CSV table of C-alpha atoms and ligand atoms in Angstrom, one decimal:
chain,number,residue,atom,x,y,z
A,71,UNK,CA,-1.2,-5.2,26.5
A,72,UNK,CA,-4.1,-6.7,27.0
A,73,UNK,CA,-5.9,-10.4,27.4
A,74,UNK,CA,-8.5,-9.7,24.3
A,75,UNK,CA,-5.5,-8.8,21.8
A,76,UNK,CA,-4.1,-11.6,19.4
A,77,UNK,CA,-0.6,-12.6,20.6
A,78,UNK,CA,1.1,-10.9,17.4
A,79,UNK,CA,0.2,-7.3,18.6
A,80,UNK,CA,2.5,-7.7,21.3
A,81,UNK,CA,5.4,-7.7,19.1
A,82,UNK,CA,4.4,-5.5,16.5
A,83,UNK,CA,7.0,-2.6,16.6
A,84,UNK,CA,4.3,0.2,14.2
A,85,UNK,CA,5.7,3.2,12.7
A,86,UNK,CA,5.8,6.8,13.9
A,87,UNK,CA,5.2,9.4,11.5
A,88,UNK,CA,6.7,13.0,11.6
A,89,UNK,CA,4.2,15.0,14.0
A,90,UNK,CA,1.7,16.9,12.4
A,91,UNK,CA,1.6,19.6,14.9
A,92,UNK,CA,-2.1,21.1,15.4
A,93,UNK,CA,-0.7,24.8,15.7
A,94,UNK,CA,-1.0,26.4,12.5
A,95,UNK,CA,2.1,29.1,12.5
A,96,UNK,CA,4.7,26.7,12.8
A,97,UNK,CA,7.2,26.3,9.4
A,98,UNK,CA,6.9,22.9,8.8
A,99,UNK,CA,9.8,21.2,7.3
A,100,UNK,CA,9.3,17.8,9.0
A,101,UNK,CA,7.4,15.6,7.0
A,102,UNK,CA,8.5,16.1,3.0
A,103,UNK,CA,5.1,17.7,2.1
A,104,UNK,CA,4.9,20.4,-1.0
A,105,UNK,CA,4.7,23.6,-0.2
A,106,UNK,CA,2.7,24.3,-2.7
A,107,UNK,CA,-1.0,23.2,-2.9
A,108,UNK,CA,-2.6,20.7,-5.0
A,109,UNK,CA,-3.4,21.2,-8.6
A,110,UNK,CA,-6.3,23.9,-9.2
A,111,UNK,CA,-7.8,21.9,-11.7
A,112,UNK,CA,-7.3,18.5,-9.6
A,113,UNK,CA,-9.3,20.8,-6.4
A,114,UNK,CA,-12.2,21.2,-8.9
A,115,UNK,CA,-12.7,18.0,-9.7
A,116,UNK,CA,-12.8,17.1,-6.3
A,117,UNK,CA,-15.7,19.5,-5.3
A,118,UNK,CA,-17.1,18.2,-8.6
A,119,UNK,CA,-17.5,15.0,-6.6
A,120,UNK,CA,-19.6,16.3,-3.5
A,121,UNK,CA,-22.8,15.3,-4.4
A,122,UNK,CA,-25.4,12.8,-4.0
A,123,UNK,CA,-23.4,10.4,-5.6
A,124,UNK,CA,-22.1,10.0,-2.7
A,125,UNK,CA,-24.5,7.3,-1.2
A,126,UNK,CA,-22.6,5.3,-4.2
A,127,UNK,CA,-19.7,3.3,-3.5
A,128,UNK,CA,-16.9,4.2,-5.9
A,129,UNK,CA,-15.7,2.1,-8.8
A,130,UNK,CA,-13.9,-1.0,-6.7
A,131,UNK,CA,-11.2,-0.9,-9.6
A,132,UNK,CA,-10.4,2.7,-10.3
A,133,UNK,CA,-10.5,2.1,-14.2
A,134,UNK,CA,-10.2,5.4,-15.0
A,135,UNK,CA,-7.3,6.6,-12.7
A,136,UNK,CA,-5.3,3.1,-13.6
A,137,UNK,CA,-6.0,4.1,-17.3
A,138,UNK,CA,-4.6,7.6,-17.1
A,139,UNK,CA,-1.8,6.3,-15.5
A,140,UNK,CA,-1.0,3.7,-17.8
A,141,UNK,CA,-1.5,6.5,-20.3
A,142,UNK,CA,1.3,9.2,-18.6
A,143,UNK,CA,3.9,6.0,-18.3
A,144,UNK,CA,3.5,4.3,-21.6
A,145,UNK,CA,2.0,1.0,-19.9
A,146,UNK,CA,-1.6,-1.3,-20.3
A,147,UNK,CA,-4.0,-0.1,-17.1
A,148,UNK,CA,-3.2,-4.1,-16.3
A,149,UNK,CA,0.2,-3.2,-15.1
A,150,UNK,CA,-1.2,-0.4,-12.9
A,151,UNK,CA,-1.9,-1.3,-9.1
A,152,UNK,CA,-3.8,1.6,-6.9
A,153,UNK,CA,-3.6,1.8,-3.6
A,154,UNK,CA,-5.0,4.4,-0.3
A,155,UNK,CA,-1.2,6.1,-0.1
A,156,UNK,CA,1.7,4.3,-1.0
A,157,UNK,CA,2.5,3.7,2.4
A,158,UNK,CA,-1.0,0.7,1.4
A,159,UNK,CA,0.7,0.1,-1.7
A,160,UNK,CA,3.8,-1.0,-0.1
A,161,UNK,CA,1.8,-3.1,2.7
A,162,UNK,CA,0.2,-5.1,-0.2
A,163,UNK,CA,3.3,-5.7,-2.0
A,164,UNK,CA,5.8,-7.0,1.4
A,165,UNK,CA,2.4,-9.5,1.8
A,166,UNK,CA,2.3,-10.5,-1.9
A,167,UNK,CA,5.5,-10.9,-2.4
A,168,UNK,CA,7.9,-10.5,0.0
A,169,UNK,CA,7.0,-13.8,2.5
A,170,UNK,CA,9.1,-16.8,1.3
A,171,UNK,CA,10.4,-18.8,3.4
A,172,UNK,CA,14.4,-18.8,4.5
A,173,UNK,CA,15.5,-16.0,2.6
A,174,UNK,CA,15.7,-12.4,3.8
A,175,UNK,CA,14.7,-9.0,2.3
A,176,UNK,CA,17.1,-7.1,1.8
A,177,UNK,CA,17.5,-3.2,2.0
A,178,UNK,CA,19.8,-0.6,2.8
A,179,UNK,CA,20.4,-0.3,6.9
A,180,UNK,CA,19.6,3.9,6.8
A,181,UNK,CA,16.5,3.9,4.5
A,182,UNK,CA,12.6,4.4,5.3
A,183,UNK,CA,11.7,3.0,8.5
A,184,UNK,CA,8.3,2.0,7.6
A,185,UNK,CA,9.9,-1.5,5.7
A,186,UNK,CA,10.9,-3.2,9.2
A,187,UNK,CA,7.6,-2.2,10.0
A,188,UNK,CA,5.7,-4.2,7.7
A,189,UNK,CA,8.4,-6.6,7.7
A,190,UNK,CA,7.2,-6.9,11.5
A,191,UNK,CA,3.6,-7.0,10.6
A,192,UNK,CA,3.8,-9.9,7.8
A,193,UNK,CA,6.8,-11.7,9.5
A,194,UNK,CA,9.2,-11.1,7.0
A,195,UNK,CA,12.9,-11.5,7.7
A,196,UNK,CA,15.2,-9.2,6.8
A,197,UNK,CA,18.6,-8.0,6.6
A,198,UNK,CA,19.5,-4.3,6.3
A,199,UNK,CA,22.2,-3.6,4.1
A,200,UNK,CA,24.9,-0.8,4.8
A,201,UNK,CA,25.1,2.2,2.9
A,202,UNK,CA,28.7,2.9,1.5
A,203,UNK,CA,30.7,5.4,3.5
A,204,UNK,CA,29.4,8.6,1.2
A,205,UNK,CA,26.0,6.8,1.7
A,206,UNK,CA,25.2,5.5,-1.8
A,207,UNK,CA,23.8,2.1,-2.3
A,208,UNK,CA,26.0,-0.2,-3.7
A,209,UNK,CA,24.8,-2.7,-5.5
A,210,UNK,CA,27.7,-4.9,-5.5
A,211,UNK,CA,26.7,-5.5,-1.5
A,212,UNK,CA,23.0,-7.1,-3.3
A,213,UNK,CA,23.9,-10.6,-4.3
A,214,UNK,CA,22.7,-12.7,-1.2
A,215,UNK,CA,20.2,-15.1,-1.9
A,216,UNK,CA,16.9,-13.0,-1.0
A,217,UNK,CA,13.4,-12.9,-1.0
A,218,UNK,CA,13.4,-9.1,-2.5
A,219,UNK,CA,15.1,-6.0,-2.4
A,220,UNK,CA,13.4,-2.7,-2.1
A,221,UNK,CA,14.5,0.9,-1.5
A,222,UNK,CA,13.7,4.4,-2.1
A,223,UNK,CA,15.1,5.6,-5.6
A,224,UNK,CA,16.3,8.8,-4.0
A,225,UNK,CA,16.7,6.7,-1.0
A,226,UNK,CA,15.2,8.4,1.8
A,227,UNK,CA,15.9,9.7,4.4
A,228,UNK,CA,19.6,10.7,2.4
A,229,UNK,CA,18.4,12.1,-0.8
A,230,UNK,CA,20.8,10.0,-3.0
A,231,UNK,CA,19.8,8.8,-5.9
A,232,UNK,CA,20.6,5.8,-8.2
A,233,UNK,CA,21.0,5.9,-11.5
A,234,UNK,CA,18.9,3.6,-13.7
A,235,UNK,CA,21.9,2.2,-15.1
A,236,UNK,CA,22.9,0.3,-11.8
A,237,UNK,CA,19.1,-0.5,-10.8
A,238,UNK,CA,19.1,-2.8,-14.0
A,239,UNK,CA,22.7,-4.2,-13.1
A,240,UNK,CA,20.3,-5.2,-10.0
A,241,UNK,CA,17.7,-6.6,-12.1
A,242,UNK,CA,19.8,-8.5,-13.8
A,243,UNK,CA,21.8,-9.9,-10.6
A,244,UNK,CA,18.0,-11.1,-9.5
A,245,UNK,CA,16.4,-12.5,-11.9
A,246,UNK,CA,14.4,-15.0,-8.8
A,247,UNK,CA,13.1,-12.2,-6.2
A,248,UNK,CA,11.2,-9.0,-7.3
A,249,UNK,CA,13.0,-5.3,-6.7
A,250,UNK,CA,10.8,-3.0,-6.0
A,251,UNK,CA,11.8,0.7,-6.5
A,252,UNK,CA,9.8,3.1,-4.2
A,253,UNK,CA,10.1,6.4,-5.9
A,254,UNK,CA,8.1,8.9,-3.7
A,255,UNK,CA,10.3,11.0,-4.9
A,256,UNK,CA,11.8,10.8,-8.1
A,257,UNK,CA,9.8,13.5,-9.8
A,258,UNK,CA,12.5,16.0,-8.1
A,259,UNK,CA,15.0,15.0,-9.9
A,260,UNK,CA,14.9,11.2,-10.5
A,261,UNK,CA,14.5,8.8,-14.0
A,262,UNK,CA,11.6,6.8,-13.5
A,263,UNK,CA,12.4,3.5,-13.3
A,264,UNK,CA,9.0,2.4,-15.2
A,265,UNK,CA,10.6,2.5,-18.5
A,266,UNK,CA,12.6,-1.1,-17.3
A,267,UNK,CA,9.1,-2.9,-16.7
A,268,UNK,CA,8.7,-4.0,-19.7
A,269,UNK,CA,12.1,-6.1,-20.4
A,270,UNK,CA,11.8,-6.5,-16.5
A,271,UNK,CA,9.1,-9.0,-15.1
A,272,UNK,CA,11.1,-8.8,-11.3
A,273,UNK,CA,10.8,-5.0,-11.2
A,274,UNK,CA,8.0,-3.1,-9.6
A,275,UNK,CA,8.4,0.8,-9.5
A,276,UNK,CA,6.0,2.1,-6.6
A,277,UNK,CA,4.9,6.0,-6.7
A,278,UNK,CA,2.7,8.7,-4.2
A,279,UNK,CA,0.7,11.6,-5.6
A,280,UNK,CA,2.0,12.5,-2.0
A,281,UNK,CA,4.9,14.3,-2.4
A,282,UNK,CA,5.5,16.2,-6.0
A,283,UNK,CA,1.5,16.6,-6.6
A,284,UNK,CA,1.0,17.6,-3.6
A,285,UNK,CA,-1.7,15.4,-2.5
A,286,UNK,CA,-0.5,13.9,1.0
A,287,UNK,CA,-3.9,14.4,2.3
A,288,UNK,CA,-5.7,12.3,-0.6
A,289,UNK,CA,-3.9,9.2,0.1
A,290,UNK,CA,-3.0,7.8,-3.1
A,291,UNK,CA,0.0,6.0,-4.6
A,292,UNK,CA,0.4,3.1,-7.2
A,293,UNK,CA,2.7,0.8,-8.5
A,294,UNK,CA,3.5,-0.4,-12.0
A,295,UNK,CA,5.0,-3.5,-13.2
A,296,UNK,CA,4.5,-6.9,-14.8
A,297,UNK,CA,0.8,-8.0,-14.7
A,298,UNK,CA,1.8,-10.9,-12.5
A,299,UNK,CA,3.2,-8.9,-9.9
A,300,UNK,CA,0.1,-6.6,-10.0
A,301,UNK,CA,-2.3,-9.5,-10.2
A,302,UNK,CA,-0.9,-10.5,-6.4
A,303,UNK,CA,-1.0,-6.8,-5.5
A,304,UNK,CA,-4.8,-6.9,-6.6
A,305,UNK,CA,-5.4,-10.6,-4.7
A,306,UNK,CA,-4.2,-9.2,-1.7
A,307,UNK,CA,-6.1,-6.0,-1.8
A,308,UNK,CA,-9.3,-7.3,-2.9
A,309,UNK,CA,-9.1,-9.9,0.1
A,310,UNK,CA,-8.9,-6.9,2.1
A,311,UNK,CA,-10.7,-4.1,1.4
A,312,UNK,CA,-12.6,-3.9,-1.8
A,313,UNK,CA,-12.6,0.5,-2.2
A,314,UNK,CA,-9.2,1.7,-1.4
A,315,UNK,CA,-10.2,4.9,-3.3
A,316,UNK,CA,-13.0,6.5,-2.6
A,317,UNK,CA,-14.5,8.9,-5.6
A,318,UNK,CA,-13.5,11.9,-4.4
A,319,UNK,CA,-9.6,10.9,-4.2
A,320,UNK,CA,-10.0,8.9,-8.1
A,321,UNK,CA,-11.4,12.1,-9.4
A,322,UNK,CA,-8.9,14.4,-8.0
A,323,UNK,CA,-6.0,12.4,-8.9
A,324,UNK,CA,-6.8,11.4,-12.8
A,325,UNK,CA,-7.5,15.6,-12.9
A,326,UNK,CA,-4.0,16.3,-11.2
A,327,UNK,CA,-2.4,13.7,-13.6
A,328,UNK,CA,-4.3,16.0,-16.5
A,329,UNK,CA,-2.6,18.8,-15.0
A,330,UNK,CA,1.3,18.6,-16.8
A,331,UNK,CA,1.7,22.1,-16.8
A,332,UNK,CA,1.1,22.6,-13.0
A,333,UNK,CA,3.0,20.1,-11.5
A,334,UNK,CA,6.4,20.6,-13.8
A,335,UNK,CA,6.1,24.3,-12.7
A,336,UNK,CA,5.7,23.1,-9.1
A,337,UNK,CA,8.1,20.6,-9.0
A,338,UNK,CA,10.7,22.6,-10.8
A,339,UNK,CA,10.4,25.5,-8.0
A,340,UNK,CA,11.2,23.1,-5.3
A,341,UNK,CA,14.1,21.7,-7.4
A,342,UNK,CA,15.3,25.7,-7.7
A,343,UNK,CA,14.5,26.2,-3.5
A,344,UNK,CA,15.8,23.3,-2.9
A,345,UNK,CA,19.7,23.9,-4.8
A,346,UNK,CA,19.6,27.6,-3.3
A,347,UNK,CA,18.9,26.5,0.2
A,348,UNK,CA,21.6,23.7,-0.3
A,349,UNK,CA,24.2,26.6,-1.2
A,350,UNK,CA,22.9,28.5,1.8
A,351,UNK,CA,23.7,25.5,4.4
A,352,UNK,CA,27.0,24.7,3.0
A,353,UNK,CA,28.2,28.5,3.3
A,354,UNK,CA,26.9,27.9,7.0
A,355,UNK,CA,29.7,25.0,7.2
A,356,UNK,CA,26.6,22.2,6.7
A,357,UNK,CA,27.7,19.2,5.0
A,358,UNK,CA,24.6,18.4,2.8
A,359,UNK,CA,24.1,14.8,0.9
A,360,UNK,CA,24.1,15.6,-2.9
A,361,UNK,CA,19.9,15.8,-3.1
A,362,UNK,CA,17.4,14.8,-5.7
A,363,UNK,CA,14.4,14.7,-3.7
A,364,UNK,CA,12.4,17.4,-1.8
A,365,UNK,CA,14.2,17.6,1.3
A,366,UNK,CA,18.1,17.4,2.6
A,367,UNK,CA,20.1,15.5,5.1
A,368,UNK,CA,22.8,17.9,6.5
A,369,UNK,CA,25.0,17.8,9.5
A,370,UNK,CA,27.4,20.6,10.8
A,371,UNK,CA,30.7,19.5,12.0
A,372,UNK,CA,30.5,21.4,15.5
A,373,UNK,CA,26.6,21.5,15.9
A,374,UNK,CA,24.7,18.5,17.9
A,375,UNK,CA,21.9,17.6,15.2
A,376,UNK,CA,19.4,17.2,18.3
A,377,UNK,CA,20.2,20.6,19.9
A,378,UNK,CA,19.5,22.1,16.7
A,379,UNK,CA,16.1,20.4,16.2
A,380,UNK,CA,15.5,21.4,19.4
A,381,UNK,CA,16.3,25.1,19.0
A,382,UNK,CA,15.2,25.4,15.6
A,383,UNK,CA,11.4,24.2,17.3
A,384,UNK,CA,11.8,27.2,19.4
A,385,UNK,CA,11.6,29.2,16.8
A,386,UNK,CA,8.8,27.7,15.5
A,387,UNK,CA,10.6,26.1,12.8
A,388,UNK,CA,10.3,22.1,12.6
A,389,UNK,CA,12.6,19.3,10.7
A,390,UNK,CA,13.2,15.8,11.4
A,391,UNK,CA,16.0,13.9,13.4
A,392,UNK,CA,16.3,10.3,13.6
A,393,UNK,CA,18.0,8.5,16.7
A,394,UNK,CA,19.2,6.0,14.8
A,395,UNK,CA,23.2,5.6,15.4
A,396,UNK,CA,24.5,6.1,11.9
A,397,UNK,CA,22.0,9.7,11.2
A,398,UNK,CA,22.0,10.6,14.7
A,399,UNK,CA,24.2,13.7,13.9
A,400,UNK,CA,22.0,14.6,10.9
A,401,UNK,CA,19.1,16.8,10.2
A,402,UNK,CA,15.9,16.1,7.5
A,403,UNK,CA,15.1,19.4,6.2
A,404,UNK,CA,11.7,19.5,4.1
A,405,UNK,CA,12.2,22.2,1.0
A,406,UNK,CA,9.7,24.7,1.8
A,407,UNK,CA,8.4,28.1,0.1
A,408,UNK,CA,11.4,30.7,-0.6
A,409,UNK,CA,9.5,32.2,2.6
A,410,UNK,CA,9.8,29.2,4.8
A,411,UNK,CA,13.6,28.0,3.8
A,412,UNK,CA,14.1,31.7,4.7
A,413,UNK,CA,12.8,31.2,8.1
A,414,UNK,CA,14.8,28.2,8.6
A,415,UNK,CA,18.2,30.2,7.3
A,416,UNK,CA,17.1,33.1,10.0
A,417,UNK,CA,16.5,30.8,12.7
A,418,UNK,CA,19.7,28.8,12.6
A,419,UNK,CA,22.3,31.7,11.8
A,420,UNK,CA,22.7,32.6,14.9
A,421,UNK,CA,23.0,29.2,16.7
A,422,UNK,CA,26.0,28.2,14.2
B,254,PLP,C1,6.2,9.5,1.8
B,254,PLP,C2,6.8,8.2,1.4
B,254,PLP,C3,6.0,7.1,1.1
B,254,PLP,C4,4.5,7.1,1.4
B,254,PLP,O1,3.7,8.0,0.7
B,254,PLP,P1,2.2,7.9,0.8
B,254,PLP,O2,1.7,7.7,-0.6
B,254,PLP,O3,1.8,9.2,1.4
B,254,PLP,O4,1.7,6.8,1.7
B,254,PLP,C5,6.5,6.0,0.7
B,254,PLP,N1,7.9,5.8,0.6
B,254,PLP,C6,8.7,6.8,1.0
B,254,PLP,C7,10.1,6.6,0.9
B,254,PLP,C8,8.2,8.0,1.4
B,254,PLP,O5,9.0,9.0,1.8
């Protein structure tokens, strides 16, 4: 605290993301990266784009990343928002359209911690929603008078996913507030939602080239939905910073959009890790959330989640735990190389 801050700070609660531990041997299962790197072709473009150019700001409006994008989901570039990560993409859309007076968002009460973050930051109220017993989203429990909805379609940290089929049963339920549908990491087994924004002018579907593309480092993600929506998205960001995106992050992620082939290989060998590993945990006694993402959320019935973080970082092996009363006995595992899920396997065997 100090005298020179603005009173807000005080209050502000910010978000802590998983460590990223400066020693290099540790298996890292913590923080739901790929394992795999970023597409070749998508790392060639990039180097493409160290050179004097440089001195040049980059295109303010990304018109050739929002185009290939509108081009891979069947939508006009007007529907596409870009943003520095998700994580900025989210930021924009709680400040656009998430602030209205006497209603609260709404969201599930064991889902990314980052949304009562910005909730915190652009004085949104809200009211956290509980999961269902198996830890499904119900969308019967969504009727409230609100001024949105939003969740991770799988939901994380749980893995469970919706089915499209009940997220328009939501649409429909709310026609007045805007649903937004962060899908960080549908491309691991999810529908993309996308295919609703058309008949859908409340929905907007929010993505990361994070996660399945393997571009956490980049920082980009984007949303797509009605051209209202995005036209708030873009007021708000272009009264805050005018380049998001600088060139080297536009070029390398229209390339790694070019790239189909490598990212459904990529993807589909974290799907296959991710259904052995899941077989491997439960034979250890795990209970494991039915998973379409690219980590787990397992608990063992006689194993203290903490202890097992704990003695799993011994060995060098890191996942995540949350404190948070309801997930407290559960465990985040991020599905690694064949190598690193290994490692994990070896590493808890013989504390079970
Ligand atoms: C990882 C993640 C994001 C943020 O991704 P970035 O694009 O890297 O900012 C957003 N939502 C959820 C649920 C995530 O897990």
């Amino acid at each position: 605290m100090s005298k020179f801050w603005s009173p807000f700070v005080n209050e502000l609660v910010p978000y802590i993301p998983g460590e990223q531990p400066k020693l290099a041997k540790l298996v890292k299962l913590n923080t739901n990266e790929n394992p795999y790197g970023p597409s070749p072709k998508a790392l060639a473009a990039m180097q493409g784009e160290l050179n004097d150019n440089l001195r040049l700001y980059p295109d303010p409006n990304a018109d050739r990343l929002k185009q290939t994008i509108a081009d891979y989901h069947g939508v006009r570039p007007s529907q596409v928002f870009v943003g520095n990560g998700s994580d900025e993409v989210l930021a924009h859309a709680f400040h656009a359209l998430f602030q209205h007076e006497g209603r609260p968002l709404l969201f599930p009460d064991v889902t990314y911690s980052f949304y009562p973050v910005y909730c915190g930051l652009y004085r949104v109220a809200f009211e956290a929603v509980p999961l269902d017993e198996q830890f499904q989203i119900r969308i019967e429990d969504y009727t409230k008078p609100n001024a949105g909805i939003i969740f991770p379609n799988p939901n994380a940290p749980t893995g469970c996913l919706l089915p499209l089929e009940a997220i328009e049963r939501l649409l429909k339920a709310n026609p007045d507030s805007v649903v937004l549908v962060d899908e960080a990491y549908v491309d691991f087994g999810g529908e993309t939602a996308i295919s609703l924004v058309n008949r859908y002018p409340n929905l907007l579907v929010a993505q990361t080239l994070s996660k399945s593309r393997s571009l956490a480092g980049l920082r980009v993600g984007f949303a797509v939905g009605h051209e209202d929506l995005i036209e708030a998205l873009e007021r708000v960001k272009n009264s805050f910073n005018s380049y998001p995106l600088d060139r080297v992050a536009q070029a390398g992620a229209i390339a790694a959009f070019e790239d189909e082939a490598y990212f459904q290989q990529t993807c589909q060998a974290v799907i296959a890790s991710r259904e052995k590993l899941v077989g491997e945990l439960r034979g250890m006694g795990f209970e494991v959330l039915p998973s379409a993402a690219n980590f787990i959320f397992a608990r063992h019935p006689r194993h203290d989640a903490a202890e097992l973080a704990a003695g799993l970082r011994e060995e060098g092996v890191i996942v995540r735990h949350f404190k948070q009363a309801r997930i407290a006995q559960f465990l985040r595992i991020s599905i690694g190389t064949e190598e690193q899920n290994q490692a994990l396997l070896d590493a808890l065997r013989p504390r079970i």
